[in-house]
Amino acid sequence: MSDSKPGRTGEANSSIQQFTPKLSSELGLPSNRIQGTLELLLSDNSIPFIARYRKEATGGLDEVQIGQIQDRYQYLSDLEERRNVILNSIQEQEKLTPELEKSIREADSKQTLEDLYLPYKPKRRTRAIIAKELGLEPLAELMMNQDSNMEVLNDWIQEFNKEREEKLEDHKVLQGAKDILAEQISEDADLRRELRELTSREGSLVSNVKSEFEGKSSKFEMYYQYEEKLSRIPPHRVLAMRRGEKDHVLKIQVNVAEVSVMTLISNHWMKGRSPELRELWLEIFEESYKRLLSGSIETDIRVDLKIQADASSIEMFSKNLRQLMLQPPGGARNVLGLDPAFRTGTKWVLVNHTGRFVKHGVIYPVPPKNKIEEARQELNALLKEHKVDIVAIGNGTASREVFRFVRDWIQEEGHSLETLVVNESGASVYSASKTAREEFPDLDLTVRGAVSIARRYQDPLAELVKIEPKSIGVGQYQHDVNQSRLKQSLDRTVESCVNFVGVDLNRASFQLLEHVSGINPGLARNIVQHRNLNGSYSARNELLQVKGMGKRTFEQAAGFLRVPESENPLDHSAVHPENYSLVEQMAEQLEIPLQKMVGNEEKLKLIDVKRYEEQGIGSYTLKDIIDELHKPGRDPRDDHQTVQFDDSVSEIGDLEKGMKLPGVITNVTHFGAFIDIGVHQDGLVHISRLSKKYIKDPLEVCTVGQKVDAWVLEIDEERKRISLSLNDPGEGRSSDSSAPNKEKGPSKKSHSSEKKKKNREKKRSSSQKTETPIRKSSGNFDEDMAALMEKFNQH
């Protein structure tokens, strides 16, 4: 971002005036709010800054609405640029008629523009071009005459051959004219649009297995012979079928009834034609569609399906990511982080209350080594040397076993420690990243992973920003969607979360700072370097001493940065420095020091709001300032909560139908939600079992990180599939109840140690098998899709 405030060009102002009415109509927002928002965006203001500190200009639009305005403005700008290129190209060909120019200027989509440009677009030497070069265009025009018949056409062909040294067979002459007409039909913009609409409305997406996979098992079996209406197919199935095609297992095509297509083309092109040439025209229609139109229309349809599926998947991913990043922080506590493992041992690290790495080691309290006493002694020694407030255990392999060891150790030794399980998704990716190597160059990557787990408890947001969002594990087909759009959406989500919470200037890593409004990676490093060299910041305005921090960047960033150590309480609030003088006026009005006004509920009620409105201060700004003064520097995230898994189950073999178990939602998809119930394999709650009432979107009733009680419906140990429900299976669905009744679930069934032993032996035995059982479709495509996604996530 430039240090000096950029001015808008005349071109930018013109585009704002041009696009505002259309954006207002599309988004259902008043023109003045659209225009105010665009002016701010084109002046290089960030979305979080505009949403938080420029509400008077936007009318209080939120970040989502501002993002929509930005995206649509960019689309319209690109559309206008392409429109001008097309107009110039046709003008240079001297083929731009007033009617064509009007159609091009009124085109409101890129697809419509390209349809109109198609006849004039430079193309390879087609059959129609060859026919025109032979001089057959007059015959094509004659065929379009209402009074033509075969006799007239034959006479023309005879005359044509008289003038040629090298004679052409009659049928070849006729075919050349048909080629010209077939191409002309295929370039009819209105027809192409209606064909796409017809196909989208009546067509189907069909998948079949490729011959080399016939009779073989694969993760795409449910799509070996599958068809679904284009108008109804959900996004996740589109992406799954495309994945199967990409992996060379499936072949996919779009089908639509040929009679409907021919009827549509006839309605467009038979009017005014000779009835005597009807059969000839039907041949032309069929050839035009099969040779020129069908492939193009199918491509358009599939591209559109992909765009819609991508958008839906990216939106779901972004919503899940936001919920995960905004999970409640544990706070500034000394944390013992454990990264559980069986064979290689459980790595432990101690980080202090600021997240600084202190010490690390490895213990072997679980099979195969079972060095329980040595592990206890090592941890006891650690507690004698260092203060530990809480033990955070990663939820991966051996998590439940290590949790039980830690719980028993704490109880038997009488330690005053809390213990909880932390979502470690992405920790291994972080441990091997460049960021982790820079932060801990001398530590093994397994130790770095344990550091990430410990810090994940203290502040999930501060730690998750170090991990590539696609690696966090809350997406759906994130590697198959448009990567640039995915990155844009996820980057916007991360930026939104960071600025929503605010950043402690004296504790934030450069990875966290670079997501603050206005701050780029280079400046973030400069801020940290300045802090390391000169000590903690004592006031916000000290940022202006940092290399690369100009007044413009300071304006964008300052409101989102907190300095708890500052003597000025406003530096630890979301009040922007540009409004400090206003707050000081309020303190003077109340005749109390600023420090005594901030947080003083009774005094703040006495502020004369109308007095400041009369001075021209906006009502949005005044409300935000006063709200912030009530609770300065408050963390908007919820209080930290933990889920205690059922001690009677630790692996899939311990499960029984009807059990009611505590769990936490780890991922939300279009077809349901995945829940960690503490058995190393997430269970699936199908969308139909998330609520007693009908819901269209799982996010209506659940979010990533939410604590729930779930009932076990089905267990398939061999395929590691667990089917769950948030509704008590003993109760029916209700049309007016929106949440599952969690109070009347069946009591948990007891399990003998002998049964547990047999189940574990069965599990170990089945794990030795190398063959994958053939997967049969359950008949419920959404459930099959969920199973398919499980395999992809495991992969």
mmCIF file with all atom_site columns, N, CA and C in Angstrom, residues 490-550:
data_model
loop_
_atom_site.group_PDB
_atom_site.id
_atom_site.type_symbol
_atom_site.label_atom_id
_atom_site.label_alt_id
_atom_site.label_comp_id
_atom_site.label_asym_id
_atom_site.label_entity_id
_atom_site.label_seq_id
_atom_site.pdbx_PDB_ins_code
_atom_site.Cartn_x
_atom_site.Cartn_y
_atom_site.Cartn_z
_atom_site.occupancy
_atom_site.B_iso_or_equiv
_atom_site.pdbx_formal_charge
_atom_site.auth_seq_id
_atom_site.auth_comp_id
_atom_site.auth_asym_id
_atom_site.auth_atom_id
_atom_site.pdbx_PDB_model_num
ATOM 1   N N  . LEU A 1 490 ? -9.914  -17.252 0.800  1.00 0.00 ? 490 LEU A N  1
ATOM 2   C CA . LEU A 1 490 ? -9.305  -17.635 2.080  1.00 0.00 ? 490 LEU A CA 1
ATOM 3   C C  . LEU A 1 490 ? -8.454  -16.500 2.647  1.00 0.00 ? 490 LEU A C  1
ATOM 4   N N  . ASP A 1 491 ? -7.718  -15.808 1.774  1.00 0.00 ? 491 ASP A N  1
ATOM 5   C CA . ASP A 1 491 ? -6.929  -14.666 2.246  1.00 0.00 ? 491 ASP A CA 1
ATOM 6   C C  . ASP A 1 491 ? -7.838  -13.593 2.838  1.00 0.00 ? 491 ASP A C  1
ATOM 7   N N  . ARG A 1 492 ? -8.968  -13.379 2.166  1.00 0.00 ? 492 ARG A N  1
ATOM 8   C CA . ARG A 1 492 ? -9.922  -12.379 2.669  1.00 0.00 ? 492 ARG A CA 1
ATOM 9   C C  . ARG A 1 492 ? -10.491 -12.823 4.015  1.00 0.00 ? 492 ARG A C  1
ATOM 10  N N  . THR A 1 493 ? -10.744 -14.131 4.166  1.00 0.00 ? 493 THR A N  1
ATOM 11  C CA . THR A 1 493 ? -11.270 -14.655 5.425  1.00 0.00 ? 493 THR A CA 1
ATOM 12  C C  . THR A 1 493 ? -10.265 -14.496 6.553  1.00 0.00 ? 493 THR A C  1
ATOM 13  N N  . VAL A 1 494 ? -9.013  -14.849 6.289  1.00 0.00 ? 494 VAL A N  1
ATOM 14  C CA . VAL A 1 494 ? -7.971  -14.721 7.311  1.00 0.00 ? 494 VAL A CA 1
ATOM 15  C C  . VAL A 1 494 ? -7.818  -13.254 7.712  1.00 0.00 ? 494 VAL A C  1
ATOM 16  N N  . GLU A 1 495 ? -7.759  -12.365 6.723  1.00 0.00 ? 495 GLU A N  1
ATOM 17  C CA . GLU A 1 495 ? -7.638  -10.932 7.000  1.00 0.00 ? 495 GLU A CA 1
ATOM 18  C C  . GLU A 1 495 ? -8.810  -10.456 7.854  1.00 0.00 ? 495 GLU A C  1
ATOM 19  N N  . SER A 1 496 ? -10.007 -10.906 7.520  1.00 0.00 ? 496 SER A N  1
ATOM 20  C CA . SER A 1 496 ? -11.194 -10.512 8.271  1.00 0.00 ? 496 SER A CA 1
ATOM 21  C C  . SER A 1 496 ? -11.108 -10.969 9.718  1.00 0.00 ? 496 SER A C  1
ATOM 22  N N  . CYS A 1 497 ? -10.694 -12.224 9.937  1.00 0.00 ? 497 CYS A N  1
ATOM 23  C CA . CYS A 1 497 ? -10.617 -12.768 11.296 1.00 0.00 ? 497 CYS A CA 1
ATOM 24  C C  . CYS A 1 497 ? -9.593  -12.011 12.133 1.00 0.00 ? 497 CYS A C  1
ATOM 25  N N  . VAL A 1 498 ? -8.418  -11.779 11.557 1.00 0.00 ? 498 VAL A N  1
ATOM 26  C CA . VAL A 1 498 ? -7.341  -11.115 12.292 1.00 0.00 ? 498 VAL A CA 1
ATOM 27  C C  . VAL A 1 498 ? -7.772  -9.706  12.703 1.00 0.00 ? 498 VAL A C  1
ATOM 28  N N  . ASN A 1 499 ? -8.365  -8.970  11.797 1.00 0.00 ? 499 ASN A N  1
ATOM 29  C CA . ASN A 1 499 ? -8.763  -7.601  12.109 1.00 0.00 ? 499 ASN A CA 1
ATOM 30  C C  . ASN A 1 499 ? -10.005 -7.545  12.984 1.00 0.00 ? 499 ASN A C  1
ATOM 31  N N  . PHE A 1 500 ? -10.835 -8.545  12.910 1.00 0.00 ? 500 PHE A N  1
ATOM 32  C CA . PHE A 1 500 ? -12.008 -8.625  13.785 1.00 0.00 ? 500 PHE A CA 1
ATOM 33  C C  . PHE A 1 500 ? -11.586 -8.763  15.242 1.00 0.00 ? 500 PHE A C  1
ATOM 34  N N  . VAL A 1 501 ? -10.576 -9.577  15.488 1.00 0.00 ? 501 VAL A N  1
ATOM 35  C CA . VAL A 1 501 ? -10.099 -9.818  16.854 1.00 0.00 ? 501 VAL A CA 1
ATOM 36  C C  . VAL A 1 501 ? -9.177  -8.695  17.320 1.00 0.00 ? 501 VAL A C  1
ATOM 37  N N  . GLY A 1 502 ? -8.319  -8.192  16.418 1.00 0.00 ? 502 GLY A N  1
ATOM 38  C CA . GLY A 1 502 ? -7.304  -7.226  16.815 1.00 0.00 ? 502 GLY A CA 1
ATOM 39  C C  . GLY A 1 502 ? -6.018  -7.943  17.169 1.00 0.00 ? 502 GLY A C  1
ATOM 40  N N  . VAL A 1 503 ? -4.904  -7.215  17.134 1.00 0.00 ? 503 VAL A N  1
ATOM 41  C CA . VAL A 1 503 ? -3.591  -7.824  17.312 1.00 0.00 ? 503 VAL A CA 1
ATOM 42  C C  . VAL A 1 503 ? -2.798  -7.077  18.382 1.00 0.00 ? 503 VAL A C  1
ATOM 43  N N  . ASP A 1 504 ? -2.227  -7.833  19.304 1.00 0.00 ? 504 ASP A N  1
ATOM 44  C CA . ASP A 1 504 ? -1.343  -7.260  20.323 1.00 0.00 ? 504 ASP A CA 1
ATOM 45  C C  . ASP A 1 504 ? -0.010  -6.932  19.665 1.00 0.00 ? 504 ASP A C  1
ATOM 46  N N  . LEU A 1 505 ? 0.306   -5.652  19.582 1.00 0.00 ? 505 LEU A N  1
ATOM 47  C CA . LEU A 1 505 ? 1.489   -5.203  18.857 1.00 0.00 ? 505 LEU A CA 1
ATOM 48  C C  . LEU A 1 505 ? 2.783   -5.720  19.457 1.00 0.00 ? 505 LEU A C  1
ATOM 49  N N  . ASN A 1 506 ? 2.783   -5.984  20.747 1.00 0.00 ? 506 ASN A N  1
ATOM 50  C CA . ASN A 1 506 ? 4.018   -6.406  21.410 1.00 0.00 ? 506 ASN A CA 1
ATOM 51  C C  . ASN A 1 506 ? 4.186   -7.917  21.511 1.00 0.00 ? 506 ASN A C  1
ATOM 52  N N  . ARG A 1 507 ? 3.210   -8.667  21.053 1.00 0.00 ? 507 ARG A N  1
ATOM 53  C CA . ARG A 1 507 ? 3.321   -10.124 21.123 1.00 0.00 ? 507 ARG A CA 1
ATOM 54  C C  . ARG A 1 507 ? 3.117   -10.812 19.774 1.00 0.00 ? 507 ARG A C  1
ATOM 55  N N  . ALA A 1 508 ? 2.594   -10.096 18.818 1.00 0.00 ? 508 ALA A N  1
ATOM 56  C CA . ALA A 1 508 ? 2.230   -10.716 17.538 1.00 0.00 ? 508 ALA A CA 1
ATOM 57  C C  . ALA A 1 508 ? 3.467   -11.105 16.737 1.00 0.00 ? 508 ALA A C  1
ATOM 58  N N  . SER A 1 509 ? 3.373   -12.253 16.075 1.00 0.00 ? 509 SER A N  1
ATOM 59  C CA . SER A 1 509 ? 4.403   -12.672 15.128 1.00 0.00 ? 509 SER A CA 1
ATOM 60  C C  . SER A 1 509 ? 4.243   -11.884 13.845 1.00 0.00 ? 509 SER A C  1
ATOM 61  N N  . PHE A 1 510 ? 5.296   -11.898 13.033 1.00 0.00 ? 510 PHE A N  1
ATOM 62  C CA . PHE A 1 510 ? 5.162   -11.188 11.749 1.00 0.00 ? 510 PHE A CA 1
ATOM 63  C C  . PHE A 1 510 ? 4.123   -11.864 10.867 1.00 0.00 ? 510 PHE A C  1
ATOM 64  N N  . GLN A 1 511 ? 3.925   -13.199 11.050 1.00 0.00 ? 511 GLN A N  1
ATOM 65  C CA . GLN A 1 511 ? 2.912   -13.896 10.253 1.00 0.00 ? 511 GLN A CA 1
ATOM 66  C C  . GLN A 1 511 ? 1.513   -13.387 10.572 1.00 0.00 ? 511 GLN A C  1
ATOM 67  N N  . LEU A 1 512 ? 1.279   -13.017 11.835 1.00 0.00 ? 512 LEU A N  1
ATOM 68  C CA . LEU A 1 512 ? -0.021  -12.476 12.224 1.00 0.00 ? 512 LEU A CA 1
ATOM 69  C C  . LEU A 1 512 ? -0.149  -11.021 11.775 1.00 0.00 ? 512 LEU A C  1
ATOM 70  N N  . LEU A 1 513 ? 0.918   -10.269 11.935 1.00 0.00 ? 513 LEU A N  1
ATOM 71  C CA . LEU A 1 513 ? 0.888   -8.843  11.591 1.00 0.00 ? 513 LEU A CA 1
ATOM 72  C C  . LEU A 1 513 ? 0.649   -8.608  10.099 1.00 0.00 ? 513 LEU A C  1
ATOM 73  N N  . GLU A 1 514 ? 1.139   -9.512  9.255  1.00 0.00 ? 514 GLU A N  1
ATOM 74  C CA . GLU A 1 514 ? 1.009   -9.275  7.819  1.00 0.00 ? 514 GLU A CA 1
ATOM 75  C C  . GLU A 1 514 ? -0.427  -9.383  7.327  1.00 0.00 ? 514 GLU A C  1
ATOM 76  N N  . HIS A 1 515 ? -1.329  -9.860  8.186  1.00 0.00 ? 515 HIS A N  1
ATOM 77  C CA . HIS A 1 515 ? -2.749  -9.918  7.829  1.00 0.00 ? 515 HIS A CA 1
ATOM 78  C C  . HIS A 1 515 ? -3.528  -8.722  8.365  1.00 0.00 ? 515 HIS A C  1
ATOM 79  N N  . VAL A 1 516 ? -2.850  -7.835  9.086  1.00 0.00 ? 516 VAL A N  1
ATOM 80  C CA . VAL A 1 516 ? -3.507  -6.627  9.580  1.00 0.00 ? 516 VAL A CA 1
ATOM 81  C C  . VAL A 1 516 ? -3.721  -5.660  8.423  1.00 0.00 ? 516 VAL A C  1
ATOM 82  N N  . SER A 1 517 ? -4.833  -4.970  8.444  1.00 0.00 ? 517 SER A N  1
ATOM 83  C CA . SER A 1 517 ? -5.176  -4.016  7.384  1.00 0.00 ? 517 SER A CA 1
ATOM 84  C C  . SER A 1 517 ? -3.998  -3.098  7.065  1.00 0.00 ? 517 SER A C  1
ATOM 85  N N  . GLY A 1 518 ? -3.628  -3.057  5.781  1.00 0.00 ? 518 GLY A N  1
ATOM 86  C CA . GLY A 1 518 ? -2.598  -2.143  5.315  1.00 0.00 ? 518 GLY A CA 1
ATOM 87  C C  . GLY A 1 518 ? -1.171  -2.627  5.439  1.00 0.00 ? 518 GLY A C  1
ATOM 88  N N  . ILE A 1 519 ? -0.945  -3.729  6.169  1.00 0.00 ? 519 ILE A N  1
ATOM 89  C CA . ILE A 1 519 ? 0.428   -4.178  6.431  1.00 0.00 ? 519 ILE A CA 1
ATOM 90  C C  . ILE A 1 519 ? 0.786   -5.340  5.509  1.00 0.00 ? 519 ILE A C  1
ATOM 91  N N  . ASN A 1 520 ? 1.909   -5.208  4.798  1.00 0.00 ? 520 ASN A N  1
ATOM 92  C CA . ASN A 1 520 ? 2.377   -6.283  3.919  1.00 0.00 ? 520 ASN A CA 1
ATOM 93  C C  . ASN A 1 520 ? 3.461   -7.087  4.630  1.00 0.00 ? 520 ASN A C  1
ATOM 94  N N  . PRO A 1 521 ? 3.870   -8.225  4.080  1.00 0.00 ? 521 PRO A N  1
ATOM 95  C CA . PRO A 1 521 ? 4.858   -9.080  4.770  1.00 0.00 ? 521 PRO A CA 1
ATOM 96  C C  . PRO A 1 521 ? 6.164   -8.363  5.112  1.00 0.00 ? 521 PRO A C  1
ATOM 97  N N  . GLY A 1 522 ? 6.661   -7.538  4.205  1.00 0.00 ? 522 GLY A N  1
ATOM 98  C CA . GLY A 1 522 ? 7.909   -6.832  4.479  1.00 0.00 ? 522 GLY A CA 1
ATOM 99  C C  . GLY A 1 522 ? 7.781   -5.888  5.656  1.00 0.00 ? 522 GLY A C  1
ATOM 100 N N  . LEU A 1 523 ? 6.693   -5.136  5.705  1.00 0.00 ? 523 LEU A N  1
ATOM 101 C CA . LEU A 1 523 ? 6.473   -4.206  6.804  1.00 0.00 ? 523 LEU A CA 1
ATOM 102 C C  . LEU A 1 523 ? 6.248   -4.959  8.114  1.00 0.00 ? 523 LEU A C  1
ATOM 103 N N  . ALA A 1 524 ? 5.577   -6.100  8.046  1.00 0.00 ? 524 ALA A N  1
ATOM 104 C CA . ALA A 1 524 ? 5.350   -6.903  9.258  1.00 0.00 ? 524 ALA A CA 1
ATOM 105 C C  . ALA A 1 524 ? 6.684   -7.322  9.881  1.00 0.00 ? 524 ALA A C  1
ATOM 106 N N  . ARG A 1 525 ? 7.610   -7.738  9.038  1.00 0.00 ? 525 ARG A N  1
ATOM 107 C CA . ARG A 1 525 ? 8.944   -8.113  9.548  1.00 0.00 ? 525 ARG A CA 1
ATOM 108 C C  . ARG A 1 525 ? 9.657   -6.891  10.140 1.00 0.00 ? 525 ARG A C  1
ATOM 109 N N  . ASN A 1 526 ? 9.493   -5.735  9.503  1.00 0.00 ? 526 ASN A N  1
ATOM 110 C CA . ASN A 1 526 ? 10.122  -4.512  10.028 1.00 0.00 ? 526 ASN A CA 1
ATOM 111 C C  . ASN A 1 526 ? 9.575   -4.155  11.402 1.00 0.00 ? 526 ASN A C  1
ATOM 112 N N  . ILE A 1 527 ? 8.264   -4.357  11.596 1.00 0.00 ? 527 ILE A N  1
ATOM 113 C CA . ILE A 1 527 ? 7.636   -4.050  12.885 1.00 0.00 ? 527 ILE A CA 1
ATOM 114 C C  . ILE A 1 527 ? 8.219   -4.943  13.983 1.00 0.00 ? 527 ILE A C  1
ATOM 115 N N  . VAL A 1 528 ? 8.365   -6.226  13.685 1.00 0.00 ? 528 VAL A N  1
ATOM 116 C CA . VAL A 1 528 ? 8.920   -7.166  14.668 1.00 0.00 ? 528 VAL A CA 1
ATOM 117 C C  . VAL A 1 528 ? 10.396  -6.863  14.919 1.00 0.00 ? 528 VAL A C  1
ATOM 118 N N  . GLN A 1 529 ? 11.132  -6.567  13.857 1.00 0.00 ? 529 GLN A N  1
ATOM 119 C CA . GLN A 1 529 ? 12.550  -6.256  14.000 1.00 0.00 ? 529 GLN A CA 1
ATOM 120 C C  . GLN A 1 529 ? 12.749  -5.001  14.859 1.00 0.00 ? 529 GLN A C  1
ATOM 121 N N  . HIS A 1 530 ? 11.937  -3.996  14.632 1.00 0.00 ? 530 HIS A N  1
ATOM 122 C CA . HIS A 1 530 ? 12.012  -2.772  15.446 1.00 0.00 ? 530 HIS A CA 1
ATOM 123 C C  . HIS A 1 530 ? 11.729  -3.091  16.904 1.00 0.00 ? 530 HIS A C  1
ATOM 124 N N  . ARG A 1 531 ? 10.771  -3.957  17.158 1.00 0.00 ? 531 ARG A N  1
ATOM 125 C CA . ARG A 1 531 ? 10.425  -4.357  18.528 1.00 0.00 ? 531 ARG A CA 1
ATOM 126 C C  . ARG A 1 531 ? 11.568  -5.105  19.187 1.00 0.00 ? 531 ARG A C  1
ATOM 127 N N  . ASN A 1 532 ? 12.223  -5.993  18.422 1.00 0.00 ? 532 ASN A N  1
ATOM 128 C CA . ASN A 1 532 ? 13.343  -6.759  18.959 1.00 0.00 ? 532 ASN A CA 1
ATOM 129 C C  . ASN A 1 532 ? 14.533  -5.874  19.289 1.00 0.00 ? 532 ASN A C  1
ATOM 130 N N  . LEU A 1 533 ? 14.755  -4.844  18.465 1.00 0.00 ? 533 LEU A N  1
ATOM 131 C CA . LEU A 1 533 ? 15.915  -3.972  18.647 1.00 0.00 ? 533 LEU A CA 1
ATOM 132 C C  . LEU A 1 533 ? 15.681  -2.895  19.706 1.00 0.00 ? 533 LEU A C  1
ATOM 133 N N  . ASN A 1 534 ? 14.444  -2.394  19.802 1.00 0.00 ? 534 ASN A N  1
ATOM 134 C CA . ASN A 1 534 ? 14.170  -1.231  20.653 1.00 0.00 ? 534 ASN A CA 1
ATOM 135 C C  . ASN A 1 534 ? 13.291  -1.525  21.855 1.00 0.00 ? 534 ASN A C  1
ATOM 136 N N  . GLY A 1 535 ? 12.867  -2.762  21.995 1.00 0.00 ? 535 GLY A N  1
ATOM 137 C CA . GLY A 1 535 ? 11.987  -3.100  23.101 1.00 0.00 ? 535 GLY A CA 1
ATOM 138 C C  . GLY A 1 535 ? 10.522  -2.914  22.730 1.00 0.00 ? 535 GLY A C  1
ATOM 139 N N  . SER A 1 536 ? 9.639   -3.222  23.655 1.00 0.00 ? 536 SER A N  1
ATOM 140 C CA . SER A 1 536 ? 8.198   -3.177  23.394 1.00 0.00 ? 536 SER A CA 1
ATOM 141 C C  . SER A 1 536 ? 7.740   -1.780  23.026 1.00 0.00 ? 536 SER A C  1
ATOM 142 N N  . TYR A 1 537 ? 6.689   -1.741  22.225 1.00 0.00 ? 537 TYR A N  1
ATOM 143 C CA . TYR A 1 537 ? 6.063   -0.467  21.897 1.00 0.00 ? 537 TYR A CA 1
ATOM 144 C C  . TYR A 1 537 ? 5.279   0.024   23.117 1.00 0.00 ? 537 TYR A C  1
ATOM 145 N N  . SER A 1 538 ? 5.362   1.328   23.383 1.00 0.00 ? 538 SER A N  1
ATOM 146 C CA . SER A 1 538 ? 4.638   1.890   24.527 1.00 0.00 ? 538 SER A CA 1
ATOM 147 C C  . SER A 1 538 ? 3.440   2.727   24.082 1.00 0.00 ? 538 SER A C  1
ATOM 148 N N  . ALA A 1 539 ? 3.300   2.919   22.763 1.00 0.00 ? 539 ALA A N  1
ATOM 149 C CA . ALA A 1 539 ? 2.162   3.668   22.236 1.00 0.00 ? 539 ALA A CA 1
ATOM 150 C C  . ALA A 1 539 ? 1.975   3.338   20.759 1.00 0.00 ? 539 ALA A C  1
ATOM 151 N N  . ARG A 1 540 ? 0.762   3.492   20.277 1.00 0.00 ? 540 ARG A N  1
ATOM 152 C CA . ARG A 1 540 ? 0.480   3.209   18.862 1.00 0.00 ? 540 ARG A CA 1
ATOM 153 C C  . ARG A 1 540 ? 1.319   4.075   17.928 1.00 0.00 ? 540 ARG A C  1
ATOM 154 N N  . ASN A 1 541 ? 1.448   5.364   18.262 1.00 0.00 ? 541 ASN A N  1
ATOM 155 C CA . ASN A 1 541 ? 2.116   6.264   17.321 1.00 0.00 ? 541 ASN A CA 1
ATOM 156 C C  . ASN A 1 541 ? 3.605   5.979   17.166 1.00 0.00 ? 541 ASN A C  1
ATOM 157 N N  . GLU A 1 542 ? 4.159   5.099   18.012 1.00 0.00 ? 542 GLU A N  1
ATOM 158 C CA . GLU A 1 542 ? 5.557   4.700   17.835 1.00 0.00 ? 542 GLU A CA 1
ATOM 159 C C  . GLU A 1 542 ? 5.742   3.888   16.556 1.00 0.00 ? 542 GLU A C  1
ATOM 160 N N  . LEU A 1 543 ? 4.643   3.372   16.035 1.00 0.00 ? 543 LEU A N  1
ATOM 161 C CA . LEU A 1 543 ? 4.725   2.630   14.773 1.00 0.00 ? 543 LEU A CA 1
ATOM 162 C C  . LEU A 1 543 ? 5.254   3.508   13.642 1.00 0.00 ? 543 LEU A C  1
ATOM 163 N N  . LEU A 1 544 ? 5.042   4.800   13.741 1.00 0.00 ? 544 LEU A N  1
ATOM 164 C CA . LEU A 1 544 ? 5.494   5.701   12.689 1.00 0.00 ? 544 LEU A CA 1
ATOM 165 C C  . LEU A 1 544 ? 7.015   5.767   12.604 1.00 0.00 ? 544 LEU A C  1
ATOM 166 N N  . GLN A 1 545 ? 7.705   5.216   13.627 1.00 0.00 ? 545 GLN A N  1
ATOM 167 C CA . GLN A 1 545 ? 9.163   5.174   13.604 1.00 0.00 ? 545 GLN A CA 1
ATOM 168 C C  . GLN A 1 545 ? 9.686   3.956   12.835 1.00 0.00 ? 545 GLN A C  1
ATOM 169 N N  . VAL A 1 546 ? 8.792   3.021   12.514 1.00 0.00 ? 546 VAL A N  1
ATOM 170 C CA . VAL A 1 546 ? 9.188   1.798   11.820 1.00 0.00 ? 546 VAL A CA 1
ATOM 171 C C  . VAL A 1 546 ? 9.449   2.093   10.347 1.00 0.00 ? 546 VAL A C  1
ATOM 172 N N  . LYS A 1 547 ? 10.515  1.540   9.829  1.00 0.00 ? 547 LYS A N  1
ATOM 173 C CA . LYS A 1 547 ? 10.869  1.726   8.435  1.00 0.00 ? 547 LYS A CA 1
ATOM 174 C C  . LYS A 1 547 ? 9.726   1.198   7.534  1.00 0.00 ? 547 LYS A C  1
ATOM 175 N N  . GLY A 1 548 ? 9.264   2.057   6.635  1.00 0.00 ? 548 GLY A N  1
ATOM 176 C CA . GLY A 1 548 ? 8.203   1.663   5.710  1.00 0.00 ? 548 GLY A CA 1
ATOM 177 C C  . GLY A 1 548 ? 6.809   1.985   6.193  1.00 0.00 ? 548 GLY A C  1
ATOM 178 N N  . MET A 1 549 ? 6.670   2.474   7.444  1.00 0.00 ? 549 MET A N  1
ATOM 179 C CA . MET A 1 549 ? 5.355   2.801   7.981  1.00 0.00 ? 549 MET A CA 1
ATOM 180 C C  . MET A 1 549 ? 5.068   4.285   7.767  1.00 0.00 ? 549 MET A C  1
ATOM 181 N N  . GLY A 1 550 ? 4.309   4.608   6.718  1.00 0.00 ? 550 GLY A N  1
ATOM 182 C CA . GLY A 1 550 ? 3.925   5.982   6.461  1.00 0.00 ? 550 GLY A CA 1
ATOM 183 C C  . GLY A 1 550 ? 2.574   6.299   7.071  1.00 0.00 ? 550 GLY A C  1
#
